[in-house]
Tab-separated table of C-alpha atoms in Angstrom:
chain	number	residue	atom	x	y	z
E	54	MET	CA	34.917	165.122	148.925
E	55	ALA	CA	34.693	161.437	149.729
E	56	LYS	CA	34.158	160.658	146.099
E	57	ALA	CA	37.254	162.633	145.157
E	58	ARG	CA	39.379	160.733	147.699
E	59	LYS	CA	38.013	157.431	146.497
E	60	ARG	CA	38.768	158.371	142.867
E	61	SER	CA	42.332	159.397	143.756
E	62	ARG	CA	42.929	156.137	145.650
E	63	LEU	CA	41.735	154.170	142.609
E	64	ILE	CA	44.009	156.112	140.293
E	65	PHE	CA	47.038	155.562	142.524
E	66	THR	CA	46.249	151.867	142.928
E	67	THR	CA	45.852	151.404	139.205
E	68	LEU	CA	49.078	153.322	138.526
E	69	ALA	CA	50.969	151.217	141.069
E	70	ALA	CA	49.627	148.004	139.551
E	71	VAL	CA	50.663	149.165	136.090
E	72	LEU	CA	54.159	150.040	137.285
E	73	ILE	CA	54.554	146.735	139.094
E	74	GLY	CA	53.314	144.854	136.039
E	75	ALA	CA	55.672	146.785	133.780
E	76	GLY	CA	58.564	146.059	136.114
E	77	LEU	CA	57.777	142.361	136.230
E	78	ALA	CA	57.388	142.255	132.451
E	79	ALA	CA	60.710	144.014	131.994
E	80	ALA	CA	62.404	141.678	134.466
E	81	PHE	CA	61.105	138.468	132.898
E	82	TRP	CA	61.001	139.551	129.264
E	83	PRO	CA	63.301	137.251	127.103
E	84	ARG	CA	66.607	138.986	126.438
E	85	ALA	CA	68.795	138.574	123.390
E	86	THR	CA	71.676	136.112	123.922
E	87	MET	CA	75.120	137.702	123.871
E	88	VAL	CA	77.271	136.011	121.205
E	89	ASP	CA	80.457	136.554	119.226
E	90	LEU	CA	79.909	137.120	115.527
E	91	GLY	CA	82.041	136.472	112.475
E	92	GLN	CA	81.791	137.050	108.755
E	93	VAL	CA	81.777	134.705	105.790
E	94	LYS	CA	84.131	136.134	103.170
E	95	ARG	CA	85.992	135.329	100.005
E	96	GLY	CA	89.776	135.236	100.014
E	97	ALA	CA	92.919	133.172	99.817
E	98	MET	CA	93.161	130.041	101.949
E	99	GLN	CA	95.982	127.599	102.665
E	100	LEU	CA	96.159	124.181	104.245
E	101	THR	CA	99.567	123.676	105.867
E	102	ILE	CA	101.334	121.049	107.919
E	103	ASP	CA	103.264	122.791	110.681
E	104	GLU	CA	106.281	121.041	112.177
E	105	GLU	CA	109.570	121.902	113.842
E	106	GLY	CA	112.693	121.285	111.752
E	107	ARG	CA	116.440	121.798	111.829
E	108	THR	CA	118.952	122.973	109.285
E	109	ARG	CA	121.852	120.906	108.049
E	110	VAL	CA	124.489	120.869	105.329
E	111	SER	CA	123.319	118.357	102.738
E	112	ASP	CA	126.822	117.338	101.634
E	113	GLY	CA	128.833	117.532	104.830
E	114	TYR	CA	132.272	115.921	104.842
E	115	VAL	CA	133.682	114.137	107.871
E	116	VAL	CA	137.480	114.384	107.783
E	117	SER	CA	139.021	111.193	109.215
E	118	THR	CA	142.554	110.020	109.937
E	119	PRO	CA	144.047	108.569	106.725
E	120	VAL	CA	146.365	106.200	108.635
E	121	ALA	CA	146.880	105.065	112.188
E	122	GLY	CA	149.147	107.536	113.937
E	123	ARG	CA	149.511	110.458	116.291
E	124	LEU	CA	147.237	113.416	115.595
E	125	LEU	CA	148.865	116.727	116.506
E	126	ARG	CA	146.736	119.366	118.220
E	127	VAL	CA	144.191	120.786	115.781
E	128	SER	CA	144.717	124.532	115.397
E	129	VAL	CA	141.624	125.413	113.333
E	130	ASP	CA	138.319	126.374	114.950
E	131	PRO	CA	134.639	125.883	114.027
E	132	GLY	CA	133.574	128.528	111.531
E	133	ASP	CA	137.014	128.934	109.931
E	134	PRO	CA	136.896	129.041	106.098
E	135	VAL	CA	138.803	126.335	104.198
E	136	ILE	CA	139.735	125.830	100.542
E	137	LYS	CA	139.617	122.438	98.864
E	138	GLY	CA	143.059	120.864	98.466
E	139	GLU	CA	144.891	123.919	99.874
E	140	THR	CA	143.984	124.429	103.520
E	141	VAL	CA	145.752	122.039	105.914
E	142	VAL	CA	143.260	121.288	108.668
E	143	ALA	CA	145.369	118.804	110.684
E	144	HIS	CA	148.793	117.177	110.945
E	145	MET	CA	149.657	113.568	111.786
E	146	ARG	CA	152.821	111.713	112.730
E	147	PRO	CA	153.596	107.984	112.768
E	148	THR	CA	152.666	106.177	115.952
E	149	ASN	CA	155.349	105.841	118.607
E	150	PRO	CA	156.387	102.232	119.325
E	151	ALA	CA	154.895	100.517	122.331
E	152	ALA	CA	156.770	100.172	125.613
E	153	LEU	CA	158.797	96.965	126.090
E	154	ASP	CA	158.447	94.706	129.079
E	155	ILE	CA	161.513	92.988	130.575
E	156	ARG	CA	161.059	89.662	128.788
E	157	THR	CA	160.447	91.253	125.389
E	158	ARG	CA	163.457	93.548	125.838
E	159	GLU	CA	165.765	90.664	126.743
E	160	GLN	CA	164.494	88.648	123.781
E	161	ALA	CA	165.155	91.614	121.505
E	162	ARG	CA	168.706	91.975	122.876
E	163	ALA	CA	169.371	88.282	122.292
E	164	ALA	CA	168.090	88.647	118.742
E	165	VAL	CA	170.501	91.545	118.186
E	166	GLU	CA	173.451	89.524	119.465
E	167	ALA	CA	172.495	86.559	117.268
E	168	ALA	CA	172.148	88.797	114.221
E	169	GLU	CA	175.545	90.420	114.886
E	170	ALA	CA	177.162	86.976	115.268
E	171	ALA	CA	175.592	85.871	111.985
E	172	GLN	CA	176.994	89.010	110.374
E	173	ARG	CA	180.501	88.165	111.619
E	174	VAL	CA	180.159	84.650	110.213
E	175	ALA	CA	179.089	86.092	106.872
E	176	GLN	CA	182.087	88.428	106.938
E	177	ALA	CA	184.394	85.493	107.564
E	178	ASP	CA	182.823	83.621	104.641
E	179	LEU	CA	183.406	86.673	102.484
E	180	ASN	CA	187.063	86.827	103.468
E	181	ALA	CA	187.487	83.160	102.592
E	182	ALA	CA	185.731	83.651	99.264
E	183	ILE	CA	187.995	86.606	98.443
E	184	ALA	CA	191.112	84.535	99.246
E	185	ASN	CA	189.888	81.702	97.018
E	186	LEU	CA	189.166	84.207	94.241
E	187	GLU	CA	192.665	85.648	94.439
E	188	LEU	CA	194.171	82.152	94.287
E	189	ALA	CA	191.943	81.184	91.349
E	190	ASN	CA	192.902	84.328	89.467
E	191	SER	CA	196.607	83.620	90.022
E	192	GLU	CA	196.210	80.042	88.791
E	193	LEU	CA	194.302	81.277	85.756
E	194	ALA	CA	197.017	83.798	84.853
E	195	ARG	CA	199.748	81.147	85.216
E	196	THR	CA	197.829	78.623	83.114
E	197	GLU	CA	197.257	81.226	80.374
E	198	ARG	CA	201.033	81.931	80.143
E	199	LEU	CA	201.803	78.209	79.946
E	200	ALA	CA	199.126	77.716	77.302
E	201	GLU	CA	200.719	80.469	75.187
E	202	ARG	CA	204.004	78.446	75.166
E	203	ASP	CA	202.100	75.214	74.507
E	204	ILE	CA	203.152	73.806	77.875
E	205	ALA	CA	199.590	73.655	79.348
E	206	SER	CA	196.739	72.011	77.486
E	207	ASP	CA	193.477	73.673	76.493
E	208	ALA	CA	191.640	71.494	78.985
E	209	ALA	CA	193.794	72.800	81.842
E	210	LEU	CA	193.102	76.376	80.721
E	211	ASP	CA	189.339	75.741	80.691
E	212	ARG	CA	189.481	74.234	84.177
E	213	ALA	CA	191.370	77.272	85.496
E	214	ARG	CA	188.837	79.658	84.014
E	215	GLN	CA	185.991	77.628	85.486
E	216	VAL	CA	187.591	77.683	88.948
E	217	ALA	CA	188.025	81.476	88.694
E	218	ARG	CA	184.378	81.983	87.791
E	219	VAL	CA	183.216	79.783	90.676
E	220	ALA	CA	185.434	81.756	93.054
E	221	GLN	CA	183.941	85.040	91.806
E	222	ALA	CA	180.404	83.663	92.323
E	223	ASN	CA	181.310	82.659	95.871
E	224	VAL	CA	182.491	86.216	96.546
E	225	ASP	CA	179.199	87.637	95.201
E	226	THR	CA	177.211	85.199	97.339
E	227	ALA	CA	179.172	86.158	100.441
E	228	GLU	CA	178.621	89.890	99.798
E	229	ALA	CA	174.872	89.327	99.435
E	230	ALA	CA	174.874	87.375	102.686
E	231	ILE	CA	176.636	90.309	104.374
E	232	ALA	CA	173.910	92.690	103.195
E	233	MET	CA	171.199	90.322	104.435
E	234	ARG	CA	172.873	89.959	107.843
E	235	ARG	CA	173.167	93.742	108.187
E	236	ALA	CA	169.438	94.066	107.535
E	237	GLN	CA	168.731	91.448	110.174
E	238	VAL	CA	170.897	93.370	112.657
E	239	ASP	CA	168.987	96.622	111.906
E	240	ASN	CA	165.648	94.827	112.289
E	241	ALA	CA	166.693	93.308	115.609
E	242	ARG	CA	167.918	96.666	116.909
E	243	ALA	CA	164.618	98.285	115.886
E	244	GLN	CA	162.805	95.917	118.251
E	245	LEU	CA	164.673	97.591	121.118
E	246	ILE	CA	163.313	101.090	120.398
E	247	ARG	CA	160.960	102.295	123.159
E	248	PHE	CA	158.596	105.245	123.181
E	249	ASP	CA	160.732	106.961	125.831
E	250	ASP	CA	164.091	106.571	124.044
E	251	ARG	CA	166.098	109.732	123.463
E	252	GLY	CA	165.972	110.947	119.897
E	253	LEU	CA	162.972	108.766	119.080
E	254	ALA	CA	161.071	111.612	117.413
E	255	ASN	CA	163.977	112.162	115.027
E	256	ALA	CA	164.235	108.449	114.370
E	257	ILE	CA	160.544	108.273	113.457
E	258	ALA	CA	159.846	111.601	111.755
E	259	GLY	CA	163.312	112.458	110.453
E	260	GLU	CA	165.484	115.382	111.399
E	261	ASN	CA	163.351	117.842	109.394
E	262	GLY	CA	159.950	116.310	110.088
E	263	GLY	CA	159.871	114.552	106.733
E	264	ASP	CA	157.261	112.006	107.913
E	265	ASP	CA	154.676	114.665	108.773
E	266	ILE	CA	151.296	113.735	107.214
E	267	PRO	CA	149.218	116.830	106.342
E	268	VAL	CA	145.437	116.453	106.127
E	269	TYR	CA	143.855	118.791	103.535
E	270	ALA	CA	140.295	120.125	103.364
E	271	PRO	CA	138.214	117.928	100.988
E	272	ILE	CA	135.862	120.788	99.979
E	273	THR	CA	135.640	124.559	100.048
E	274	GLY	CA	133.456	125.735	102.902
E	275	ARG	CA	133.627	126.174	106.659
E	276	ILE	CA	134.503	123.923	109.567
E	277	LEU	CA	131.254	122.898	111.257
E	278	GLN	CA	132.554	121.045	114.308
E	279	ILE	CA	135.744	119.565	115.759
E	280	MET	CA	135.547	116.002	117.116
E	281	GLN	CA	139.232	115.671	118.122
E	282	GLN	CA	140.953	118.862	119.304
E	283	SER	CA	143.866	117.700	121.449
E	284	GLU	CA	146.904	115.662	120.451
E	285	ILE	CA	146.045	111.982	120.583
E	286	THR	CA	146.926	108.636	119.020
E	287	LEU	CA	144.147	107.401	116.746
E	288	SER	CA	143.416	104.431	114.525
E	289	ALA	CA	142.809	104.840	110.799
E	290	GLY	CA	139.364	106.198	109.912
E	291	THR	CA	138.693	108.029	113.191
E	292	PRO	CA	136.621	111.225	112.608
E	293	ILE	CA	138.520	114.460	113.300
E	294	MET	CA	136.161	117.210	112.142
E	295	GLU	CA	133.187	117.980	109.893
E	296	ILE	CA	133.338	120.468	107.014
E	297	GLY	CA	130.477	121.841	104.922
E	298	ASP	CA	129.290	124.761	102.802
E	299	ILE	CA	126.634	126.553	104.857
E	300	THR	CA	126.267	129.279	102.240
E	301	GLY	CA	125.102	127.303	99.239
E	302	ASP	CA	124.476	123.812	100.576
E	303	LEU	CA	122.080	124.374	103.492
E	304	GLU	CA	118.759	122.534	103.730
E	305	VAL	CA	116.070	121.793	106.317
E	306	ILE	CA	115.091	118.330	107.554
E	307	VAL	CA	111.670	117.828	109.137
E	308	ASP	CA	110.331	114.735	110.903
E	309	LEU	CA	106.636	114.491	109.981
E	310	LEU	CA	103.967	112.236	111.414
E	311	SER	CA	103.322	109.454	108.923
E	312	THR	CA	99.674	110.568	108.646
E	313	ASP	CA	100.892	114.026	107.587
E	314	ALA	CA	103.681	112.749	105.341
E	315	VAL	CA	101.213	111.050	102.976
E	316	GLN	CA	99.773	114.498	102.183
E	317	VAL	CA	103.142	116.027	101.287
E	318	SER	CA	104.513	115.847	97.747
E	319	VAL	CA	107.829	116.812	96.195
E	320	GLY	CA	107.629	120.434	95.036
E	321	ASP	CA	105.182	121.644	97.698
E	322	PRO	CA	106.001	125.228	98.791
E	323	VAL	CA	107.226	125.741	102.348
E	324	LEU	CA	107.204	128.776	104.654
E	325	ILE	CA	110.133	128.793	107.108
E	326	GLU	CA	109.479	130.874	110.220
E	327	ASP	CA	110.889	131.549	113.711
E	328	TRP	CA	114.487	131.118	112.554
E	329	GLY	CA	115.634	134.393	114.124
E	330	GLY	CA	115.482	136.626	111.075
E	331	PRO	CA	113.175	139.569	110.352
E	332	ARG	CA	111.055	137.760	107.739
E	333	GLU	CA	109.933	134.286	106.789
E	334	LEU	CA	111.941	132.312	104.232
E	335	GLN	CA	110.677	130.462	101.188
E	336	GLY	CA	111.486	126.848	100.358
E	337	ARG	CA	110.154	123.734	98.692
E	338	VAL	CA	110.015	120.018	99.455
E	339	THR	CA	112.704	118.046	97.595
E	340	ARG	CA	112.272	114.585	99.110
E	341	VAL	CA	109.965	112.572	101.344
E	342	ASP	CA	111.555	109.390	102.655
E	343	PRO	CA	109.663	106.181	101.762
E	344	PHE	CA	110.133	104.711	105.239
E	345	GLY	CA	109.129	105.667	108.770
E	346	ILE	CA	111.043	105.577	112.039
E	347	THR	CA	109.516	104.887	115.438
E	348	LYS	CA	110.138	107.741	117.857
E	349	PHE	CA	108.769	108.781	121.235
E	350	SER	CA	107.319	112.214	121.899
E	351	ALA	CA	108.116	114.325	124.946
E	352	LEU	CA	105.068	112.751	126.638
E	353	GLY	CA	106.307	109.224	125.898
E	354	VAL	CA	103.828	108.567	123.080
E	355	GLU	CA	105.098	106.230	120.349
E	356	GLU	CA	104.939	107.860	116.923
E	357	GLN	CA	105.859	106.938	113.379
E	358	ARG	CA	107.929	109.746	111.902
E	359	VAL	CA	108.952	110.283	108.266
E	360	SER	CA	111.818	112.595	107.276
E	361	ALA	CA	111.262	115.242	104.595
E	362	LEU	CA	113.942	117.462	103.058
E	363	ILE	CA	113.363	121.116	102.215
E	364	GLU	CA	115.609	123.330	100.103
E	365	PHE	CA	115.755	127.114	100.244
E	366	THR	CA	114.465	128.879	97.124
E	367	GLU	CA	115.800	132.318	98.051
E	368	PRO	CA	119.368	133.694	97.811
E	369	SER	CA	121.682	132.815	100.679
E	370	ASP	CA	122.045	136.453	101.779
E	371	THR	CA	118.399	136.434	102.965
E	372	ARG	CA	119.278	133.919	105.696
E	373	ALA	CA	122.545	135.424	106.954
E	374	GLY	CA	123.540	133.899	110.281
E	375	LEU	CA	121.640	130.651	109.776
E	376	GLY	CA	124.009	127.721	110.193
E	377	HIS	CA	124.197	123.959	110.550
E	378	GLY	CA	121.891	122.368	113.149
E	379	PHE	CA	119.717	125.445	113.799
E	380	ARG	CA	116.057	125.117	114.850
E	381	VAL	CA	113.313	126.481	112.562
E	382	GLU	CA	109.526	126.256	112.248
E	383	THR	CA	108.189	125.037	108.899
E	384	ARG	CA	104.755	125.301	107.291
E	385	ILE	CA	104.378	122.952	104.327
E	386	VAL	CA	101.594	124.138	102.028
E	387	VAL	CA	99.759	121.011	100.835
E	388	TRP	CA	96.752	122.904	99.361
E	389	GLN	CA	95.891	126.511	98.564
E	390	ASP	CA	93.187	128.469	96.736
E	391	PRO	CA	93.618	132.187	95.973
E	392	ASP	CA	89.845	132.872	95.844
E	393	THR	CA	87.413	130.744	97.816
E	394	LEU	CA	84.509	131.210	100.264
E	395	ILE	CA	85.780	131.022	103.855
E	396	VAL	CA	84.007	130.595	107.181
E	397	PRO	CA	85.757	130.668	110.600
E	398	SER	CA	86.254	127.130	111.914
E	399	SER	CA	85.065	128.255	115.347
E	400	ALA	CA	81.556	128.714	113.922
E	401	LEU	CA	81.193	125.053	112.933
E	402	PHE	CA	79.411	122.320	114.861
E	403	ARG	CA	78.152	118.852	114.080
E	404	VAL	CA	74.558	117.853	113.378
E	405	GLY	CA	74.714	114.096	112.951
E	406	GLN	CA	77.155	113.508	110.107
E	407	ASP	CA	76.738	117.027	108.709
E	408	TRP	CA	78.397	120.357	109.487
E	409	ALA	CA	76.256	123.320	110.478
E	410	VAL	CA	76.477	126.958	111.548
E	411	PHE	CA	74.159	129.505	113.120
E	412	ARG	CA	73.586	132.319	110.642
E	413	VAL	CA	72.266	135.596	112.061
E	414	ILE	CA	69.322	137.098	110.160
E	415	GLY	CA	67.286	139.966	111.626
E	416	GLY	CA	68.862	139.548	115.032
E	417	LYS	CA	67.861	135.883	115.252
E	418	ALA	CA	69.994	132.728	115.005
E	419	GLN	CA	69.096	130.357	112.189
E	420	ARG	CA	70.727	126.961	111.951
E	421	ARG	CA	72.082	126.205	108.490
E	422	ILE	CA	73.509	122.858	107.232
E	423	ILE	CA	76.499	123.551	104.995
E	424	SER	CA	78.921	121.623	102.805
E	425	LEU	CA	82.651	122.024	103.562
E	426	GLY	CA	85.846	121.494	101.636
E	427	ARG	CA	89.246	121.971	103.270
E	428	ASN	CA	89.626	122.869	106.926
E	429	ASN	CA	92.913	124.056	108.443
E	430	GLY	CA	91.576	124.442	111.976
E	431	ILE	CA	91.274	128.233	111.734
E	432	GLU	CA	89.307	128.640	108.518
E	433	ALA	CA	87.168	126.273	106.474
E	434	GLN	CA	86.294	126.260	102.802
E	435	VAL	CA	82.533	126.560	102.141
E	436	LEU	CA	81.237	124.660	99.130
E	437	ASP	CA	77.508	125.219	99.672
E	438	GLY	CA	75.079	126.688	102.210
E	439	LEU	CA	76.495	130.185	102.811
E	440	GLU	CA	77.160	133.314	100.806
E	441	ASP	CA	79.766	136.015	100.921
E	442	GLY	CA	78.998	138.540	103.676
E	443	ASP	CA	76.824	136.260	105.826
E	444	THR	CA	77.142	136.740	109.592
E	445	VAL	CA	77.658	133.601	111.683
E	446	ILE	CA	77.898	132.928	115.401
E	447	LEU	CA	81.327	131.993	116.699
E	448	PHE	CA	81.740	129.408	119.444
E	449	PRO	CA	78.030	128.439	119.584
E	450	THR	CA	76.986	127.019	122.956
E	451	SER	CA	74.915	123.890	123.452
E	452	GLY	CA	72.000	126.018	124.741
E	453	LEU	CA	71.731	128.050	121.552
E	454	THR	CA	68.657	127.061	119.563
E	455	ASP	CA	67.197	127.891	116.196
E	456	GLY	CA	65.255	131.191	116.217
E	457	VAL	CA	66.660	132.599	119.455
E	458	ARG	CA	67.407	136.309	119.536
E	459	VAL	CA	71.085	137.193	119.660
E	460	THR	CA	73.172	140.322	119.906
E	461	GLN	CA	76.825	141.137	119.485
E	462	ARG	CA	78.880	140.716	122.662
E	463	VAL	CA	80.638	143.950	123.546
E	464	ALA	CA	84.184	143.673	124.822
E	465	ASP	CA	84.743	145.058	128.327
């Protein structure tokens, strides 16, 4: 009986020791590290430069005042269609004269009185010239009758004719002087016109508005914006409105960082996104400016920006509603390969000057040095070191070492 109890106690003790040992072994046994896994695959890859841009009409026309004058209120609105050489987009009138101060007005009145006096003097000279002409003509007629009867000599007849011609010339001179004096009177009276005189509009523009200056649309398109809407007096060359063809003449301008601009070439394809439509638009680069402009970012960082122009390569009906000055997102494709070996960029890490990944083989992580081509920040082109279908660890931590056991992290 005692031996049986002793044997039972030994069995229970041994069993307890085994269980405790198994528990401790299970608790301290190395566990597989939870990691995220990705696949190496073949497929199409692009390297793009993403930048915000804005649309604009490439050949916009700014309609300006042709002469200095009074612009009447503009009746057209932005978006209205116009036809080249037919649609009148604005009307102008000559400028009203300036107001006269007291001294200028009195000087103008004195000038009028002097001009009228000079006209009266010229009229008196004309009357005298006419009287002399009548006398000369009478003397000429008398001399001719005497010459016919051989009473007056030929010399006397010549002198009479000469006197008559001189008298006629004096009359012509006096009439010309009258016309000149009348013009001087009109000029002097014009100096008295003020902007508040009654009937001034008729005096300037004519009874039927004959001095109205219509401004025609220079191109066929739509009015983009109005700079001057209300009636106002403007100098020559002042902008009134901008007109452009948003249907067939729309383009995109993008300000690139100078380090990105050197990678862009004329003809590169462009994807235009986030413009408000249901699908992305296609375009291509038509020009990269050869000079940079210093600009400041929203954070106050000084940057060198280079403008690039992009034209749409699709019909205009695919971008209905897109107008002048709209914001868009552009992706300029500077490199692409339709069939290349791709690894997620999140699997890459540096080993000295080389790139490496952790490849998973048999549930263990194995570090592999690889050779890369292009890298767009999301995917990288693999030139050597991996094969299609390989499994790699994404976002490898600094504690991950070669040969450690790993397992796929399960999403909660």
